Amino acid sequence: MMSSEQQIFRGWGSGLLGVLIFSGSLPATRVAVADLSPMFLTSARATIAALCGAALLFVMRQKLPEKRDLKSLVIVALGVVVGFPLLTALALQYMTSAHSIVFIGLLPLSTAIFAVLRGGERPAPLFWLFSCLGSLTVVSFAFSPQGSSSLIGDLLMIASIIACGLGYAEGAALSRRLGGWQVICWALVLSAPFMLVLTWLAMPATLHNISPSAWVGLGYVSLFSMLIGFVFWYRGLALGGIATVGQLQLVQPFFGLALAGLLLGEPIAWTMIAATMIVMLCVGLARKFA
């Protein structure tokens, strides 16, 4: 049996690993949508991940979810299998990955709100204070001159954050009963028939003009963003608390921005470094008062 402190520590470690994996999602999506349509990318990544998830469930001999779990699995699927991937892919047609990544800093607040509404958690008032300060830091950076973008792209990213926060909170609450990797696998399997049809309908007319980098981007978001990252993320949320561990998402934009600069050659403003320090301080204080 793990002590409470050990459980929280492992939850934060697992959650951080999930965040690191997710940090590459938007740069990879940005590369992929250069040659692939948002609808095909969304459906193909879910279909590929669903095949892997189904194989994992079969090999590990997992029993079928109970009927009472189906509603939660549908919410998870709508939030993180369909909603977030599709909305971000659409948004990345109007903005750089560097700009879109900064919006991910709003995810902790979105996740915490849904943790209260759907997970029954009750963080302390000071938690909300530091969570909001961290989110405001991210928003300030997003709408600074260094991060200016189109209104359509910004609205799509905000919608994706709402969908993702709901999917994270719902999946984390369910993972306490089913297990972290089981939740995302069953959500993928549940959405597989619909996504398979969409993949066929959105298939490009020809595959000859698609660059190798676009295929690599599709591979990353299919295996890592859609499956492996969630294994660690849902485990971390279940062990350490949805609202508390969810604050780790505040540092995800800056991991992602670093990747965008290194891999895509996108500029990194000095304000990113300043905002990173403020956000990390907010994460630490939010954890202390959760």
Backbone as numpy.savetxt, mean C-alpha at the origin, in Angstrom:
# Nx Ny Nz CAx CAy CAz Cx Cy Cz
5.20 -18.33 24.21 4.37 -17.13 24.21 5.24 -15.88 24.21
4.91 -14.92 23.35 5.64 -13.66 23.30 5.07 -12.69 24.33
5.95 -11.91 24.95 5.49 -10.84 25.83 4.88 -9.74 24.98
4.19 -8.81 25.64 3.56 -7.71 24.91 4.60 -6.87 24.18
5.74 -6.62 24.83 6.79 -5.81 24.21 7.40 -6.53 23.01
7.62 -7.83 23.15 8.17 -8.61 22.03 7.20 -8.62 20.85
5.93 -8.74 21.16 4.92 -8.76 20.09 4.91 -7.43 19.34
4.96 -6.32 20.08 4.97 -5.00 19.44 6.24 -4.80 18.63
7.38 -5.24 19.20 8.67 -5.09 18.49 8.65 -5.88 17.18
8.16 -7.10 17.22 8.09 -7.91 16.00 7.08 -7.31 15.02
6.02 -6.74 15.56 5.04 -6.09 14.70 5.64 -4.92 13.94
6.45 -4.11 14.64 7.09 -2.98 13.99 8.14 -3.45 12.98
8.88 -4.51 13.32 9.88 -5.03 12.39 9.24 -5.57 11.13
8.17 -6.34 11.29 7.47 -6.89 10.14 6.82 -5.78 9.32
6.24 -4.79 10.02 5.61 -3.68 9.32 6.61 -2.85 8.53
7.80 -2.65 9.10 8.83 -1.87 8.40 9.29 -2.58 7.13
9.42 -3.89 7.20 9.80 -4.65 6.01 8.73 -4.52 4.93
7.47 -4.55 5.35 6.39 -4.35 4.40 6.45 -2.98 3.76
6.74 -1.95 4.56 6.85 -0.59 4.05 7.98 -0.47 3.03
9.11 -1.09 3.31 10.24 -1.06 2.38 9.86 -1.68 1.04
9.13 -2.77 1.09 8.69 -3.42 -0.15 7.70 -2.54 -0.90
6.75 -1.95 -0.17 5.75 -1.09 -0.80 6.37 0.18 -1.39
7.53 0.59 -0.87 8.15 1.83 -1.34 8.49 1.79 -2.82
8.69 0.60 -3.35 9.01 0.48 -4.77 7.80 0.39 -5.66
6.60 0.38 -5.06 5.38 0.15 -5.85 5.11 1.25 -6.86
5.12 2.51 -6.41 4.76 3.59 -7.32 5.83 3.85 -8.38
7.14 3.81 -8.05 8.12 3.89 -9.13 7.95 2.78 -10.16
7.68 1.54 -9.68 7.47 0.43 -10.61 6.22 0.63 -11.44
5.16 1.16 -10.82 3.93 1.44 -11.55 4.15 2.52 -12.60
4.91 3.54 -12.23 5.22 4.63 -13.16 5.93 4.09 -14.40
6.87 3.19 -14.20 7.59 2.58 -15.33 6.63 1.74 -16.17
5.77 0.98 -15.51 4.87 0.06 -16.22 3.83 0.80 -17.05
3.25 1.91 -16.51 2.18 2.59 -17.24 2.71 3.40 -18.43
4.02 3.44 -18.59 4.57 4.08 -19.78 4.21 3.28 -21.03
4.04 1.95 -20.87 3.73 1.08 -22.01 2.46 0.26 -21.83
1.94 0.20 -20.62 0.76 -0.62 -20.34 -0.37 0.27 -19.83
-1.61 -0.04 -20.19 -2.74 0.76 -19.73 -2.97 0.51 -18.24
-3.51 1.50 -17.53 -3.80 1.32 -16.10 -4.71 0.13 -15.82
-5.71 -0.09 -16.67 -6.64 -1.20 -16.45 -5.95 -2.54 -16.62
-5.10 -2.67 -17.65 -4.40 -3.93 -17.84 -3.41 -4.16 -16.71
-2.69 -3.12 -16.32 -1.71 -3.26 -15.23 -2.39 -3.70 -13.94
-3.52 -3.06 -13.61 -4.24 -3.40 -12.38 -4.74 -4.83 -12.39
-5.37 -5.23 -13.48 -5.95 -6.57 -13.55 -4.88 -7.65 -13.69
-3.82 -7.38 -14.46 -2.77 -8.37 -14.66 -2.00 -8.62 -13.37
-1.69 -7.55 -12.62 -0.94 -7.73 -11.38 -1.75 -8.54 -10.37
-3.07 -8.28 -10.33 -3.92 -9.02 -9.40 -4.05 -10.49 -9.82
-4.13 -10.73 -11.12 -4.26 -12.11 -11.62 -3.00 -12.91 -11.34
-1.85 -12.33 -11.61 -0.57 -13.01 -11.35 -0.43 -13.30 -9.86
-0.71 -12.30 -9.02 -0.60 -12.48 -7.58 -1.60 -13.51 -7.07
-2.80 -13.54 -7.68 -3.82 -14.50 -7.26 -3.38 -15.94 -7.56
-2.74 -16.15 -8.69 -2.23 -17.49 -9.01 -1.20 -17.94 -8.00
-0.30 -17.02 -7.63 0.71 -17.34 -6.62 0.07 -17.56 -5.26
-0.90 -16.71 -4.91 -1.59 -16.86 -3.64 -2.36 -18.16 -3.54
-3.03 -18.55 -4.64 -3.78 -19.81 -4.65 -2.85 -21.00 -4.47
-1.70 -20.94 -5.13 -0.72 -22.02 -4.98 -0.22 -22.12 -3.55
0.01 -20.96 -2.93 0.48 -20.95 -1.55 -0.56 -21.51 -0.60
-1.82 -21.14 -0.80 -2.90 -21.66 0.03 -3.03 -23.17 -0.12
-2.86 -23.67 -1.36 -2.97 -25.11 -1.62 -1.82 -25.87 -0.97
-0.61 -25.37 -1.15 0.56 -26.05 -0.60 0.51 -26.08 0.93
0.04 -24.98 1.52 -0.03 -24.89 2.99 -1.31 -25.49 3.55
-2.15 -26.02 2.67 -3.38 -26.72 3.06 -4.26 -25.88 3.97
-4.55 -24.66 3.53 -5.39 -23.76 4.32 -6.86 -24.07 4.07
-7.65 -24.04 5.13 -9.08 -24.28 4.99 -9.76 -23.02 4.47
-10.95 -23.21 3.88 -11.69 -22.09 3.31 -12.12 -21.12 4.41
-12.17 -19.83 4.10 -12.66 -18.86 5.09 -14.11 -19.15 5.46
-14.51 -18.71 6.63 -15.90 -18.85 7.04 -16.76 -17.79 6.35
-18.05 -18.03 6.33 -18.96 -17.09 5.65 -18.88 -15.69 6.25
-18.66 -15.62 7.56 -18.61 -14.32 8.22 -17.39 -13.49 7.78
-16.40 -14.17 7.17 -15.19 -13.48 6.73 -15.30 -12.93 5.31
-16.32 -13.35 4.57 -16.42 -12.98 3.16 -16.58 -11.47 2.97
-17.39 -10.84 3.80 -17.60 -9.40 3.68 -16.29 -8.65 3.85
-15.51 -9.03 4.85 -14.23 -8.37 5.09 -13.26 -8.62 3.94
-13.27 -9.83 3.40 -12.38 -10.14 2.28 -12.76 -9.34 1.04
-14.05 -9.12 0.84 -14.49 -8.30 -0.30 -14.00 -6.86 -0.11
-14.08 -6.35 1.11 -13.61 -4.99 1.39 -12.11 -4.88 1.14
-11.36 -5.89 1.59 -9.91 -5.90 1.36 -9.62 -5.91 -0.14
-10.33 -6.75 -0.87 -10.11 -6.85 -2.32 -10.43 -5.53 -3.01
-11.54 -4.91 -2.65 -11.92 -3.64 -3.27 -10.92 -2.53 -2.93
-10.36 -2.59 -1.72 -9.44 -1.54 -1.29 -8.04 -1.67 -1.84
-7.44 -2.86 -1.69 -6.01 -2.99 -2.02 -5.73 -3.81 -3.27
-6.69 -4.59 -3.74 -6.48 -5.37 -4.96 -6.96 -4.59 -6.18
-8.07 -3.86 -6.03 -8.64 -3.13 -7.16 -8.46 -1.61 -7.01
-8.97 -1.05 -5.91 -9.03 0.39 -5.75 -7.70 1.10 -5.80
-6.81 0.77 -4.88 -5.52 1.46 -4.81 -4.68 1.28 -6.06
-4.50 0.05 -6.57 -3.68 -0.11 -7.79 -4.24 0.64 -8.99
-5.57 0.59 -9.20 -6.16 1.24 -10.37 -6.08 2.76 -10.25
-6.42 3.29 -9.09 -6.42 4.74 -8.91 -5.03 5.33 -9.01
-4.03 4.63 -8.45 -2.66 5.14 -8.55 -2.14 5.04 -9.98
-2.49 3.97 -10.68 -2.06 3.84 -12.08 -2.65 4.96 -12.93
-3.91 5.32 -12.67 -4.54 6.43 -13.38 -3.88 7.76 -13.01
-3.58 7.93 -11.72 -2.95 9.17 -11.26 -1.58 9.37 -11.87
-0.85 8.29 -12.07 0.52 8.38 -12.58 0.57 8.74 -14.07
-0.58 8.86 -14.69 -0.62 9.40 -16.04 -0.58 10.92 -16.02
-0.77 11.51 -14.83 -0.82 12.97 -14.70 0.32 13.54 -13.84
1.14 12.69 -13.26 2.18 13.18 -12.35 3.38 12.24 -12.36
4.47 12.70 -11.79 5.65 11.86 -11.65 5.45 10.92 -10.46
6.24 9.87 -10.41 6.15 8.95 -9.28 6.58 9.65 -7.99
7.55 10.60 -8.10 8.02 11.32 -6.92 6.87 12.09 -6.27
6.05 12.73 -7.09 4.92 13.48 -6.53 3.88 12.54 -5.93
3.57 11.47 -6.63 2.54 10.55 -6.14 2.96 9.88 -4.84
4.24 9.60 -4.70 4.74 8.90 -3.51 4.48 9.70 -2.25
4.57 11.02 -2.35 4.40 11.85 -1.17 3.01 11.69 -0.57
2.00 11.42 -1.40 0.65 11.24 -0.89 0.53 10.01 0.01
1.45 9.06 -0.14 1.41 7.87 0.69 1.56 8.24 2.16
2.14 9.40 2.42 2.26 9.85 3.80 0.92 10.09 4.47
-0.16 10.18 3.69 -1.49 10.33 4.26 -2.10 8.99 4.68
-1.46 7.91 4.29 -2.00 6.59 4.60 -2.12 6.29 6.10
-1.14 6.69 6.93 -1.30 6.40 8.36 -2.57 6.99 8.95
-2.88 8.23 8.58 -4.10 8.86 9.10 -5.33 8.14 8.57
-5.34 7.80 7.29 -6.46 7.07 6.71 -6.63 5.71 7.37
-5.50 5.01 7.56 -5.55 3.68 8.21 -6.02 3.79 9.64
-5.55 4.81 10.36 -5.94 4.98 11.77 -7.43 5.27 11.89
-7.96 6.09 10.99 -9.39 6.40 11.02 -10.22 5.14 10.81
-9.82 4.33 9.83 -10.55 3.09 9.58 -10.29 2.05 10.66
-9.14 2.15 11.35 -8.89 1.25 12.48 -9.88 1.51 13.60
-10.26 2.77 13.77 -11.28 3.12 14.76 -12.66 2.66 14.29
-12.97 2.92 13.01 -14.29 2.60 12.48 -14.52 1.10 12.31
-13.48 0.38 11.85 -13.63 -1.04 11.52 -12.89 -1.98 12.47
-11.82 -1.50 13.11 -11.02 -2.39 13.95 -11.24 -2.23 15.44
-12.02 -1.21 15.83 -12.33 -1.03 17.24 -11.18 -0.49 18.08
-10.15 0.06 17.45 -9.02 0.60 18.21 -9.34 2.00 18.71
-8.69 2.40 19.81 -8.92 3.71 20.40 -7.59 4.34 20.81
-6.84 4.91 19.85 -5.57 5.56 20.19 -5.80 6.78 21.07
-4.75 7.16 21.82 -4.82 8.32 22.71 -4.86 9.62 21.91
-5.37 10.71 22.50 -5.44 12.00 21.78 -4.10 12.47 21.23
-3.01 12.27 21.99 -1.70 12.70 21.51 -1.27 11.92 20.27
-1.75 10.69 20.14 -1.46 9.93 18.92 -2.03 10.67 17.71
-3.26 11.12 17.82 -3.90 11.83 16.71 -3.17 13.13 16.41
-2.69 13.80 17.44 -1.96 15.05 17.23 -0.73 14.83 16.37
0.11 13.86 16.76 1.35 13.63 16.03 1.10 12.97 14.67
0.05 12.16 14.59 -0.31 11.58 13.30 -0.72 12.67 12.32
-1.53 13.63 12.79 -1.96 14.73 11.93 -0.80 15.64 11.56
0.12 15.88 12.50 1.30 16.70 12.20 2.15 16.05 11.11
2.34 14.74 11.22 3.10 14.03 10.19 2.41 14.10 8.85
1.09 13.95 8.85 0.34 14.00 7.60 0.37 15.41 7.00
0.28 16.43 7.84 0.33 17.81 7.35 1.70 18.13 6.75
2.75 17.53 7.33 4.08 17.71 6.77 4.15 17.16 5.35
3.58 15.98 5.17 3.56 15.36 3.85 2.73 16.18 2.87
1.56 16.66 3.32 0.70 17.45 2.44 1.40 18.75 2.05
2.08 19.37 3.00 2.79 20.61 2.71 3.85 20.39 1.64
4.54 19.27 1.76 5.55 18.95 0.75 4.89 18.69 -0.60
3.77 17.97 -0.58 3.11 17.61 -1.84 2.67 18.84 -2.62
2.21 19.87 -1.91 1.68 21.04 -2.59 2.65 22.22 -2.59
3.91 21.93 -2.27 4.95 22.95 -2.38 5.32 23.11 -3.86
6.06 24.17 -4.22 6.48 24.34 -5.62 7.26 23.15 -6.16
8.01 22.46 -5.26 8.77 21.29 -5.72 7.87 20.10 -6.04
6.63 20.14 -5.56 5.77 18.96 -5.75 4.50 19.25 -6.51
4.43 20.41 -7.16 3.20 20.79 -7.85 2.84 19.79 -8.95
1.53 19.55 -9.12 1.08 18.58 -10.11 -0.32 18.97 -10.57
-1.00 18.07 -11.27 -2.34 18.37 -11.77 -3.39 18.05 -10.71
-4.51 18.75 -10.77 -5.60 18.54 -9.82 -6.19 17.15 -9.98
-6.36 16.69 -11.22 -6.93 15.36 -11.46 -6.06 14.28 -10.82
-4.75 14.38 -11.04 -3.83 13.41 -10.44 -3.89 13.44 -8.93
-3.94 14.65 -8.34 -4.00 14.77 -6.88 -5.28 14.14 -6.32
-6.41 14.39 -6.98 -7.68 13.84 -6.51 -7.70 12.31 -6.62
-7.13 11.80 -7.69 -7.04 10.34 -7.84 -6.18 9.73 -6.75
-5.08 10.39 -6.39 -4.21 9.88 -5.33 -4.92 9.92 -3.98
-5.68 10.98 -3.71 -6.41 11.05 -2.45 -7.45 9.93 -2.37
-8.14 9.69 -3.48 -9.12 8.59 -3.51 -8.43 7.24 -3.27
-7.23 7.08 -3.84 -6.51 5.82 -3.65 -6.10 5.63 -2.20
-5.78 6.71 -1.51 -5.38 6.65 -0.10 -6.56 6.22 0.77
-7.75 6.73 0.45 -8.94 6.33 1.20 -9.21 4.84 1.01
-9.14 4.39 -0.24 -9.39 2.97 -0.53 -8.36 2.08 0.16
-7.10 2.51 0.11 -6.04 1.70 0.69 -6.13 1.65 2.22
-6.45 2.79 2.85 -6.58 2.82 4.30 -7.67 1.87 4.78
-8.78 1.85 4.05 -9.86 0.92 4.40 -9.40 -0.53 4.24
-8.73 -0.83 3.12 -8.25 -2.19 2.89 -7.22 -2.64 3.91
-6.33 -1.73 4.31 -5.33 -2.05 5.32 -5.97 -2.36 6.67
-6.87 -1.48 7.11 -7.48 -1.65 8.42 -8.35 -2.91 8.47
-9.14 -3.11 7.42 -10.02 -4.28 7.38 -9.20 -5.57 7.34
-8.15 -5.58 6.52 -7.31 -6.77 6.41 -6.56 -7.07 7.68
-6.09 -6.02 8.35 -5.36 -6.22 9.60 -6.25 -6.79 10.69
-7.48 -6.28 10.78 -8.42 -6.81 11.77 -8.74 -8.27 11.48
-8.91 -8.61 10.22 -9.22 -9.98 9.84 -8.02 -10.91 10.02
-6.82 -10.37 9.85 -5.61 -11.20 9.95 -5.39 -11.72 11.37
-5.99 -11.10 12.36 -5.88 -11.60 13.73 -6.54 -12.96 13.87
-7.50 -13.23 12.97 -8.21 -14.51 13.00 -7.70 -15.47 11.92
-7.44 -14.96 10.72 -7.04 -15.83 9.61 -5.53 -15.94 9.43
-4.80 -14.91 9.87 -3.36 -14.85 9.58 -3.11 -13.85 8.46
-1.97 -13.14 8.53 -1.69 -12.07 7.60 -1.63 -12.48 6.14
-0.82 -13.50 5.84 -0.67 -13.88 4.43 -1.93 -14.56 3.90
-2.67 -15.20 4.79 -3.91 -15.84 4.35 -4.93 -14.81 3.89
-4.98 -13.66 4.57 -5.96 -12.63 4.22 -5.73 -12.12 2.80
-4.51 -11.73 2.48 -4.27 -11.18 1.15 -4.43 -12.26 0.08
-4.04 -13.49 0.41 -4.19 -14.58 -0.58 -5.65 -14.85 -0.88
-6.49 -14.92 0.15 -7.91 -15.17 -0.07 -8.58 -13.99 -0.78
-8.16 -12.77 -0.46 -8.71 -11.60 -1.14 -8.37 -11.63 -2.62
-7.15 -12.04 -2.94 -6.72 -12.15 -4.33 -7.49 -13.24 -5.06
-7.64 -14.38 -4.41 -8.38 -15.50 -5.01 -9.83 -15.11 -5.25
-10.41 -14.39 -4.30 -11.80 -13.97 -4.42 -12.01 -13.05 -5.61
-11.02 -12.21 -5.89 -11.15 -11.26 -7.00 -10.63 -11.81 -8.32
-10.03 -12.99 -8.30 -9.36 -13.55 -9.48 -10.27 -13.70 -10.71
-11.48 -14.26 -10.59 -12.31 -14.42 -11.79 -12.59 -13.10 -12.50
-12.94 -12.08 -11.72 -13.23 -10.77 -12.30 -11.98 -10.16 -12.92
-10.85 -10.26 -12.24 -9.62 -9.66 -12.74 -9.07 -10.41 -13.96
-9.31 -11.71 -14.02 -8.88 -12.48 -15.18 -9.62 -12.03 -16.43
-10.92 -11.80 -16.30 -11.72 -11.31 -17.43 -11.23 -9.93 -17.86
-10.97 -9.05 -16.89 -10.49 -7.71 -17.20 -9.12 -7.76 -17.89
-8.28 -8.67 -17.44 -6.95 -8.82 -18.07 -7.10 -9.17 -19.54
-8.00 -10.08 -19.84 -8.24 -10.49 -21.23 -8.80 -9.32 -22.05
-9.75 -8.58 -21.48 -10.37 -7.47 -22.21 -9.41 -6.30 -22.42
-8.51 -6.09 -21.44 -7.59 -4.94 -21.52 -6.24 -5.30 -22.12
-6.11 -6.53 -22.60 -4.84 -6.99 -23.18 -4.41 -6.08 -24.33
-3.14 -5.64 -24.35 -2.67 -4.81 -25.47 -2.81 -5.54 -26.80
-3.06 -4.76 -27.85 -3.23 -5.35 -29.18 -1.98 -6.08 -29.62
-0.83 -5.56 -29.24 0.45 -6.21 -29.54 1.39 -6.06 -28.36
2.23 -7.06 -28.16 3.18 -7.04 -27.05 4.58 -6.65 -27.49
4.74 -6.42 -28.79 6.08 -6.16 -29.33 6.63 -4.80 -28.92
5.75 -3.84 -28.68 6.20 -2.49 -28.37 6.38 -2.23 -26.87
6.16 -3.25 -26.07 6.28 -3.08 -24.62 7.74 -3.31 -24.20
8.29 -2.35 -23.49 9.71 -2.39 -23.11 9.95 -3.40 -22.00
11.18 -3.91 -21.89 11.53 -4.82 -20.79 11.30 -4.19 -19.43
11.55 -2.88 -19.30 11.36 -2.21 -18.01 9.89 -2.23 -17.58
8.98 -2.15 -18.55 7.56 -2.21 -18.22 7.18 -3.58 -17.68
7.76 -4.64 -18.27 7.51 -5.99 -17.77 8.10 -6.18 -16.38
9.28 -5.60 -16.14 9.89 -5.67 -14.81 9.00 -4.95 -13.80
8.47 -3.78 -14.19 7.56 -3.06 -13.31 6.32 -3.87 -12.98
5.75 -4.52 -14.00 4.59 -5.38 -13.78 4.94 -6.54 -12.84
6.11 -7.13 -13.05 6.53 -8.24 -12.20 6.68 -7.82 -10.74
7.23 -6.62 -10.52 7.43 -6.14 -9.15 6.10 -5.91 -8.45
5.20 -5.18 -9.10 3.94 -4.87 -8.44 3.07 -6.12 -8.28
3.28 -7.13 -9.12 2.50 -8.36 -9.01 2.95 -9.21 -7.84
4.26 -9.43 -7.73 4.79 -10.35 -6.73 5.08 -9.66 -5.40
5.69 -8.49 -5.45 6.10 -7.83 -4.21 5.01 -6.91 -3.66
4.53 -5.99 -4.48 3.53 -5.03 -4.00 2.20 -5.69 -3.69
1.81 -6.69 -4.48 0.48 -7.27 -4.37 0.42 -8.47 -3.45
1.56 -9.08 -3.13 1.53 -10.31 -2.34 2.54 -10.31 -1.21
3.83 -10.32 -1.54 4.87 -10.48 -0.52 4.85 -9.35 0.50
4.70 -8.11 0.03 4.66 -6.99 0.95 3.52 -7.10 1.95
2.37 -7.58 1.49 1.21 -7.70 2.38 1.40 -8.79 3.43
2.17 -9.81 3.13 2.43 -10.86 4.11 3.06 -10.24 5.36
4.06 -9.39 5.15 4.74 -8.74 6.28 3.89 -7.61 6.87
3.21 -6.87 5.99 2.45 -5.71 6.46 1.28 -6.10 7.35
0.47 -7.04 6.91 -0.68 -7.44 7.71 -0.24 -8.11 9.01
0.86 -8.85 8.96 1.38 -9.45 10.19 1.80 -8.36 11.17
2.47 -7.33 10.66 2.91 -6.24 11.51 1.73 -5.49 12.13
0.70 -5.23 11.33 -0.47 -4.52 11.85 -1.20 -5.34 12.90
-1.27 -6.66 12.69 -1.97 -7.52 13.63 -1.21 -7.63 14.95
0.12 -7.68 14.89 0.92 -7.83 16.11 1.07 -6.53 16.88
1.35 -5.46 16.16 1.68 -4.20 16.83 0.54 -3.22 16.96
-0.60 -3.49 16.33 -1.72 -2.55 16.37 -1.84 -1.82 15.05
-3.07 -1.73 14.54 -3.29 -1.14 13.22 -2.88 0.33 13.20
-3.39 1.11 14.13 -3.11 2.54 14.13 -1.65 2.83 14.43
-1.06 2.06 15.35 0.32 2.31 15.77 1.31 1.97 14.68
1.32 0.73 14.22 2.25 0.30 13.18 1.97 1.03 11.87
0.71 1.41 11.68 0.35 2.15 10.47 1.12 3.45 10.31
1.64 3.99 11.42 2.43 5.23 11.34 3.72 5.05 10.55
4.18 3.80 10.41 5.39 3.56 9.62 5.22 4.00 8.18
3.97 4.10 7.72 3.73 4.53 6.35 4.17 5.97 6.12
4.34 6.73 7.20 4.78 8.11 7.05 6.19 8.21 6.47
7.01 7.17 6.66 8.36 7.21 6.10 8.42 6.56 4.71
7.34 5.91 4.31 7.33 5.27 3.00 7.53 6.24 1.84
6.93 7.44 1.88 7.15 8.35 0.76 8.62 8.67 0.52
9.39 8.72 1.58 10.77 9.15 1.43 11.68 8.00 0.99
11.33 6.78 1.37 11.99 5.62 0.77 11.70 5.59 -0.73
10.41 5.83 -1.05 10.01 5.81 -2.46 10.64 6.91 -3.27
10.76 8.10 -2.68 11.39 9.21 -3.38 12.86 8.92 -3.65
13.51 8.29 -2.70 14.91 7.92 -2.91 15.04 6.95 -4.08
14.12 5.98 -4.16 14.13 5.04 -5.28 13.82 5.75 -6.59
12.87 6.70 -6.55 12.53 7.44 -7.76 13.73 8.23 -8.26
14.51 8.78 -7.33 15.69 9.53 -7.73 16.79 8.63 -8.27
16.99 7.50 -7.61 18.08 6.60 -8.01 17.75 5.82 -9.28
16.52 5.31 -9.38 16.17 4.44 -10.50 15.60 5.18 -11.70
14.82 6.25 -11.43 14.16 6.96 -12.52 14.80 8.30 -12.83
15.77 8.70 -12.01 16.44 9.97 -12.26 15.60 11.19 -11.97
14.55 11.03 -11.16 13.71 12.17 -10.82 14.39 13.01 -9.74
14.27 14.35 -9.81 14.98 15.21 -8.85 14.44 15.06 -7.43
15.32 15.18 -6.45 14.96 15.11 -5.04 15.28 16.46 -4.40
14.27 17.17 -3.94 14.46 18.50 -3.37 15.01 18.42 -1.95
15.67 19.50 -1.53 16.20 19.53 -0.17 15.08 19.47 0.86
13.88 19.93 0.46 12.75 19.90 1.38 12.38 18.46 1.76
12.71 17.51 0.90 12.44 16.11 1.23 13.21 15.69 2.47
14.48 16.13 2.55 15.32 15.76 3.70 14.75 16.36 4.97
14.35 17.65 4.92 13.78 18.31 6.09 12.48 17.64 6.51
11.63 17.37 5.51 10.34 16.73 5.81 10.54 15.33 6.38
11.55 14.62 5.89 11.83 13.28 6.40 12.12 13.31 7.89
12.93 14.25 8.32 13.30 14.35 9.73 12.07 14.66 10.59
11.21 15.56 10.11 10.00 15.90 10.86 9.06 14.71 10.95
8.89 14.02 9.82 7.98 12.88 9.78 8.46 11.74 10.67
9.74 11.45 10.64 10.27 10.38 11.48 10.09 10.71 12.96
10.24 11.99 13.31 9.98 12.41 14.70 8.53 12.18 15.07
7.62 12.51 14.14 6.19 12.30 14.38 5.87 10.82 14.54
6.52 9.97 13.76 6.31 8.52 13.86 6.69 8.03 15.25
7.86 8.47 15.71 8.33 8.04 17.03 7.41 8.50 18.13
6.94 9.76 18.08 6.07 10.28 19.10 4.68 9.64 19.04
4.19 9.39 17.83 2.89 8.73 17.69 2.93 7.33 18.30
4.03 6.63 18.07 4.19 5.29 18.64 4.19 5.35 20.16
4.86 6.36 20.72 4.97 6.48 22.17 3.62 6.71 22.84
2.77 7.50 22.18 1.50 7.88 22.80 0.31 7.08 22.28
0.57 6.05 21.46 -0.55 5.26 20.92 -1.25 4.48 22.02
